[in-house]
Tab-separated table of C-alpha atoms in Angstrom:
chain	number	residue	atom	x	y	z
N	135	UNK	CA	-19.380	-4.525	3.379
N	136	UNK	CA	-15.561	-4.526	4.432
N	137	UNK	CA	-14.285	-1.383	6.024
N	138	UNK	CA	-11.487	-0.063	7.602
N	139	UNK	CA	-11.276	3.345	10.041
N	140	UNK	CA	-8.542	5.205	11.181
N	141	UNK	CA	-8.122	7.101	14.240
N	142	UNK	CA	-5.937	8.557	16.554
N	143	UNK	CA	-3.817	10.938	14.300
N	144	UNK	CA	-3.158	14.549	15.119
N	145	UNK	CA	0.030	16.931	15.839
N	146	UNK	CA	2.744	15.780	18.150
N	147	UNK	CA	5.844	17.495	19.242
N	148	UNK	CA	9.052	15.723	18.260
N	149	UNK	CA	10.247	13.369	20.661
N	150	UNK	CA	6.516	12.803	21.338
N	151	UNK	CA	4.262	9.493	20.768
N	152	UNK	CA	1.174	8.665	19.417
N	153	UNK	CA	-1.319	5.840	19.308
N	154	UNK	CA	-3.252	5.113	15.553
N	155	UNK	CA	-6.238	2.741	15.753
N	156	UNK	CA	-8.113	0.853	12.824
N	157	UNK	CA	-11.564	-0.615	13.418
N	158	UNK	CA	-12.221	-3.229	11.167
N	159	UNK	CA	-15.720	-4.311	10.072
N	160	UNK	CA	-17.203	-6.880	7.389
N	161	UNK	CA	-14.923	-9.355	7.515
N	162	UNK	CA	-13.752	-12.018	10.176
N	163	UNK	CA	-10.919	-9.612	11.267
N	164	UNK	CA	-8.738	-12.743	13.385
N	165	UNK	CA	-8.461	-14.649	9.998
N	166	UNK	CA	-6.287	-11.662	8.027
N	167	UNK	CA	-2.795	-10.336	8.971
N	168	UNK	CA	-2.679	-6.482	8.636
N	169	UNK	CA	-0.356	-3.688	7.655
N	170	UNK	CA	0.586	0.200	8.096
N	171	UNK	CA	1.201	1.891	5.216
N	172	UNK	CA	2.436	5.635	5.387
N	173	UNK	CA	2.306	8.556	2.986
N	174	UNK	CA	4.653	11.727	3.620
N	175	UNK	CA	2.821	14.886	1.610
N	176	UNK	CA	3.305	14.988	-1.843
N	177	UNK	CA	5.361	11.521	-1.584
N	178	UNK	CA	5.096	7.921	-2.294
N	179	UNK	CA	3.642	4.947	-0.510
N	180	UNK	CA	5.951	3.463	2.442
N	181	UNK	CA	5.251	0.001	4.147
N	182	UNK	CA	5.537	0.726	7.923
N	183	UNK	CA	4.709	-2.795	9.506
N	184	UNK	CA	3.019	-5.949	9.050
N	185	UNK	CA	1.461	-8.214	11.751
N	186	UNK	CA	0.013	-11.850	11.239
N	187	UNK	CA	-3.319	-12.718	12.032
N	188	UNK	CA	-2.622	-14.289	15.592
N	189	UNK	CA	0.377	-11.633	16.055
N	190	UNK	CA	2.854	-14.547	15.732
N	191	UNK	CA	4.872	-12.597	13.113
N	192	UNK	CA	5.453	-9.039	13.251
N	193	UNK	CA	7.560	-6.907	10.939
N	194	UNK	CA	8.858	-3.195	10.703
N	195	UNK	CA	10.078	-0.952	8.134
N	196	UNK	CA	14.222	-0.067	9.562
N	197	UNK	CA	12.955	3.301	9.464
N	198	UNK	CA	10.661	2.730	12.410
N	199	UNK	CA	12.021	-0.180	14.001
N	200	UNK	CA	12.683	0.229	17.911
N	201	UNK	CA	10.242	3.282	17.722
N	202	UNK	CA	6.888	1.954	16.871
N	203	UNK	CA	4.867	-1.267	17.647
N	204	UNK	CA	2.271	-2.312	16.009
N	205	UNK	CA	-0.258	-4.747	17.705
N	206	UNK	CA	-4.026	-6.134	17.306
N	207	UNK	CA	-6.858	-7.076	19.428
N	208	UNK	CA	-8.761	-9.288	17.608
N	209	UNK	CA	-11.674	-9.587	20.134
N	210	UNK	CA	-11.934	-5.813	19.296
N	211	UNK	CA	-11.502	-5.960	15.679
N	212	UNK	CA	-8.513	-3.261	16.329
N	213	UNK	CA	-5.327	-3.022	14.899
N	214	UNK	CA	-3.096	-0.296	16.476
N	215	UNK	CA	0.336	1.558	15.940
N	216	UNK	CA	2.087	2.735	19.099
N	217	UNK	CA	4.582	5.786	17.683
N	218	UNK	CA	7.064	6.788	20.114
N	219	UNK	CA	10.087	9.107	19.791
N	220	UNK	CA	8.311	10.666	16.792
N	221	UNK	CA	10.421	12.653	14.171
N	222	UNK	CA	9.379	15.236	11.562
N	223	UNK	CA	10.166	12.839	8.917
N	224	UNK	CA	7.149	10.530	10.377
N	225	UNK	CA	4.851	13.011	9.357
N	226	UNK	CA	2.337	11.235	6.966
N	227	UNK	CA	-1.314	10.034	6.504
N	228	UNK	CA	-1.178	6.300	7.586
N	229	UNK	CA	-3.613	3.873	6.220
N	230	UNK	CA	-4.402	0.467	7.637
N	231	UNK	CA	-4.734	-2.354	5.036
N	232	UNK	CA	-5.809	-5.944	5.221
N	233	UNK	CA	-3.887	-8.391	3.606
N	234	UNK	CA	-5.170	-10.894	1.207
N	235	UNK	CA	-3.395	-14.506	0.802
N	236	UNK	CA	-3.385	-15.587	-3.000
N	237	UNK	CA	-3.044	-19.191	-1.523
N	238	UNK	CA	0.608	-19.853	-1.960
N	239	UNK	CA	3.306	-17.699	-0.097
N	240	UNK	CA	4.494	-15.118	-0.699
N	241	UNK	CA	1.384	-13.962	-2.732
N	242	UNK	CA	-0.629	-11.445	-0.792
N	243	UNK	CA	-1.790	-8.184	-1.773
N	244	UNK	CA	-3.386	-5.245	0.217
N	245	UNK	CA	-7.340	-5.037	-0.113
N	246	UNK	CA	-9.182	-2.680	1.074
N	247	UNK	CA	-7.354	0.303	2.838
N	248	UNK	CA	-8.569	2.450	4.957
N	249	UNK	CA	-9.052	6.541	4.457
N	250	UNK	CA	-5.741	7.144	6.635
N	251	UNK	CA	-5.239	9.477	9.319
N	252	UNK	CA	-2.595	12.246	9.269
N	253	UNK	CA	-0.072	12.409	11.673
N	254	UNK	CA	1.977	15.856	11.675
N	255	UNK	CA	5.257	16.036	14.276
N	256	UNK	CA	6.051	19.425	14.429
N	257	UNK	CA	7.226	21.810	17.227
S	1292	UNK	CA	15.621	-4.284	0.716
S	1293	UNK	CA	14.430	-5.049	-2.579
S	1294	UNK	CA	14.000	-1.514	-4.830
S	1295	UNK	CA	11.178	-1.546	-6.921
S	1296	UNK	CA	11.796	1.409	-9.684
S	1297	UNK	CA	8.749	2.715	-12.201
S	1298	UNK	CA	9.039	4.661	-14.987
S	1299	UNK	CA	8.158	7.009	-16.149
S	1300	UNK	CA	7.600	8.903	-13.184
S	1301	UNK	CA	4.950	11.227	-15.028
S	1302	UNK	CA	3.177	10.838	-18.498
S	1303	UNK	CA	0.848	13.254	-20.193
S	1304	UNK	CA	-1.979	11.228	-22.143
S	1305	UNK	CA	-5.085	12.106	-23.786
S	1306	UNK	CA	-8.540	9.953	-23.460
S	1307	UNK	CA	-8.592	7.226	-25.380
S	1308	UNK	CA	-4.763	6.521	-25.825
S	1309	UNK	CA	-3.156	3.133	-25.061
S	1310	UNK	CA	-0.418	3.719	-21.941
S	1311	UNK	CA	1.999	1.138	-20.672
S	1312	UNK	CA	3.998	1.936	-17.113
S	1313	UNK	CA	6.729	-0.400	-16.451
S	1314	UNK	CA	8.062	-1.601	-13.057
S	1315	UNK	CA	11.218	-3.113	-12.336
S	1316	UNK	CA	12.432	-4.832	-9.270
S	1317	UNK	CA	16.335	-4.842	-8.377
S	1318	UNK	CA	16.233	-8.754	-7.933
S	1319	UNK	CA	13.717	-11.536	-9.303
S	1320	UNK	CA	10.414	-11.271	-7.473
S	1321	UNK	CA	8.630	-14.311	-9.324
S	1322	UNK	CA	5.070	-12.984	-9.996
S	1323	UNK	CA	4.633	-11.225	-6.390
S	1324	UNK	CA	3.703	-8.075	-7.609
S	1325	UNK	CA	0.758	-5.996	-7.334
S	1326	UNK	CA	-0.627	-2.761	-8.811
S	1327	UNK	CA	-2.705	0.039	-7.175
S	1328	UNK	CA	-4.337	2.999	-8.189
S	1329	UNK	CA	-4.623	6.436	-6.181
S	1330	UNK	CA	-6.381	9.588	-6.838
S	1331	UNK	CA	-5.705	12.735	-5.039
S	1332	UNK	CA	-7.079	12.475	-1.297
S	1333	UNK	CA	-8.143	9.500	-1.550
S	1334	UNK	CA	-6.638	5.796	-0.144
S	1335	UNK	CA	-5.244	3.533	-2.831
S	1336	UNK	CA	-7.055	0.909	-4.629
S	1337	UNK	CA	-5.967	-2.374	-5.676
S	1338	UNK	CA	-6.248	-3.421	-9.714
S	1339	UNK	CA	-4.049	-5.864	-10.325
S	1340	UNK	CA	-2.643	-8.999	-8.072
S	1341	UNK	CA	0.198	-11.477	-8.897
S	1342	UNK	CA	1.441	-9.875	-12.110
S	1343	UNK	CA	-1.494	-10.081	-14.133
S	1344	UNK	CA	-4.831	-11.306	-12.379
S	1345	UNK	CA	-7.550	-8.382	-12.575
S	1346	UNK	CA	-9.061	-7.428	-9.280
S	1347	UNK	CA	-12.981	-8.107	-9.167
S	1348	UNK	CA	-14.845	-4.720	-10.150
S	1349	UNK	CA	-11.721	-3.286	-11.849
S	1350	UNK	CA	-12.110	-2.623	-15.594
S	1351	UNK	CA	-10.831	-4.639	-18.281
S	1352	UNK	CA	-9.097	-2.348	-19.828
S	1353	UNK	CA	-6.044	-2.528	-16.964
S	1354	UNK	CA	-4.014	-5.294	-17.615
S	1355	UNK	CA	-0.645	-6.492	-16.151
S	1356	UNK	CA	2.179	-8.724	-17.055
S	1357	UNK	CA	5.660	-9.668	-16.474
S	1358	UNK	CA	7.499	-12.121	-14.109
S	1359	UNK	CA	11.309	-11.999	-12.607
S	1360	UNK	CA	11.876	-8.498	-12.730
S	1361	UNK	CA	10.327	-7.015	-15.403
S	1362	UNK	CA	6.585	-6.000	-14.753
S	1363	UNK	CA	4.228	-3.636	-16.667
S	1364	UNK	CA	0.507	-2.204	-16.319
S	1365	UNK	CA	-1.158	-1.272	-19.525
S	1366	UNK	CA	-4.245	0.959	-19.799
S	1367	UNK	CA	-6.090	-0.358	-23.507
S	1368	UNK	CA	-8.048	2.669	-23.826
S	1369	UNK	CA	-7.732	5.964	-21.455
S	1370	UNK	CA	-11.065	7.083	-19.478
S	1371	UNK	CA	-11.450	10.522	-17.828
S	1372	UNK	CA	-11.358	8.496	-14.012
S	1373	UNK	CA	-8.163	6.877	-14.863
S	1374	UNK	CA	-5.748	9.874	-14.319
S	1375	UNK	CA	-4.603	9.153	-11.134
S	1376	UNK	CA	-0.854	8.045	-9.872
S	1377	UNK	CA	-0.303	4.126	-10.081
S	1378	UNK	CA	2.079	2.154	-7.642
S	1379	UNK	CA	3.930	-0.987	-8.040
S	1380	UNK	CA	4.431	-3.159	-4.687
S	1381	UNK	CA	6.451	-6.225	-4.541
S	1382	UNK	CA	5.156	-9.214	-1.459
S	1383	UNK	CA	8.123	-11.419	-2.287
S	1384	UNK	CA	10.037	-10.209	0.461
S	1385	UNK	CA	8.722	-9.741	4.265
S	1386	UNK	CA	10.064	-6.601	4.044
S	1387	UNK	CA	7.294	-4.909	1.319
S	1388	UNK	CA	8.421	-2.173	-0.943
S	1389	UNK	CA	6.405	0.346	-3.452
S	1390	UNK	CA	7.561	1.736	-6.648
S	1391	UNK	CA	8.035	5.554	-6.186
S	1392	UNK	CA	4.797	5.947	-8.204
S	1393	UNK	CA	3.517	7.083	-11.742
S	1394	UNK	CA	1.610	10.092	-11.876
S	1395	UNK	CA	-0.645	9.843	-14.924
S	1396	UNK	CA	-2.060	13.192	-16.639
S	1397	UNK	CA	-4.278	14.636	-18.680
S	1398	UNK	CA	-2.712	15.843	-21.833
């Protein structure tokens, strides 16, 4: 069974740092691009960052550029999100999601998603 | 960034109704449009990819259509388990964007 399990969320003060992890199982992790998507309480989905299978291509939303760093360890089947200089507006559930390619760029979609981990930024 | 606008933002309907949700892109995205369903407290679930392809395991009452800038998600006969929030998402740009969501409620 394909499974993604996030961890590392919690309460952090403004200006603080947190590192999220996403453990993958049930598929060949090193063959897939991965993403982080977040959802503020009561709000919609916001894409955060993408990383290609070999980490050659990395993209960030403007809202997190310069503060967040996405990375992966294919040997450990794990995806990470290092979050620095956290702000109240970063409070959200953070989901990791696998990217499925449609065979022709840029056709791709997110499936599956992890259950999410809650990050709360508050003093 | 490509802006994705869904309408309506919320919708009340009854079991058995036919429902259509619209998603409009701020520029042409060809058919690079996906639809997700999210229930409260749960992760989003892929329903439709590449505008009109039904994800494996998703009931056939769900269908998607459109290309360019205008897309629709149709549920042919609403079932109790379909009451949820639906999001469109474009993959045309490396800067991925989602619609604001459409909340489907029981009338």
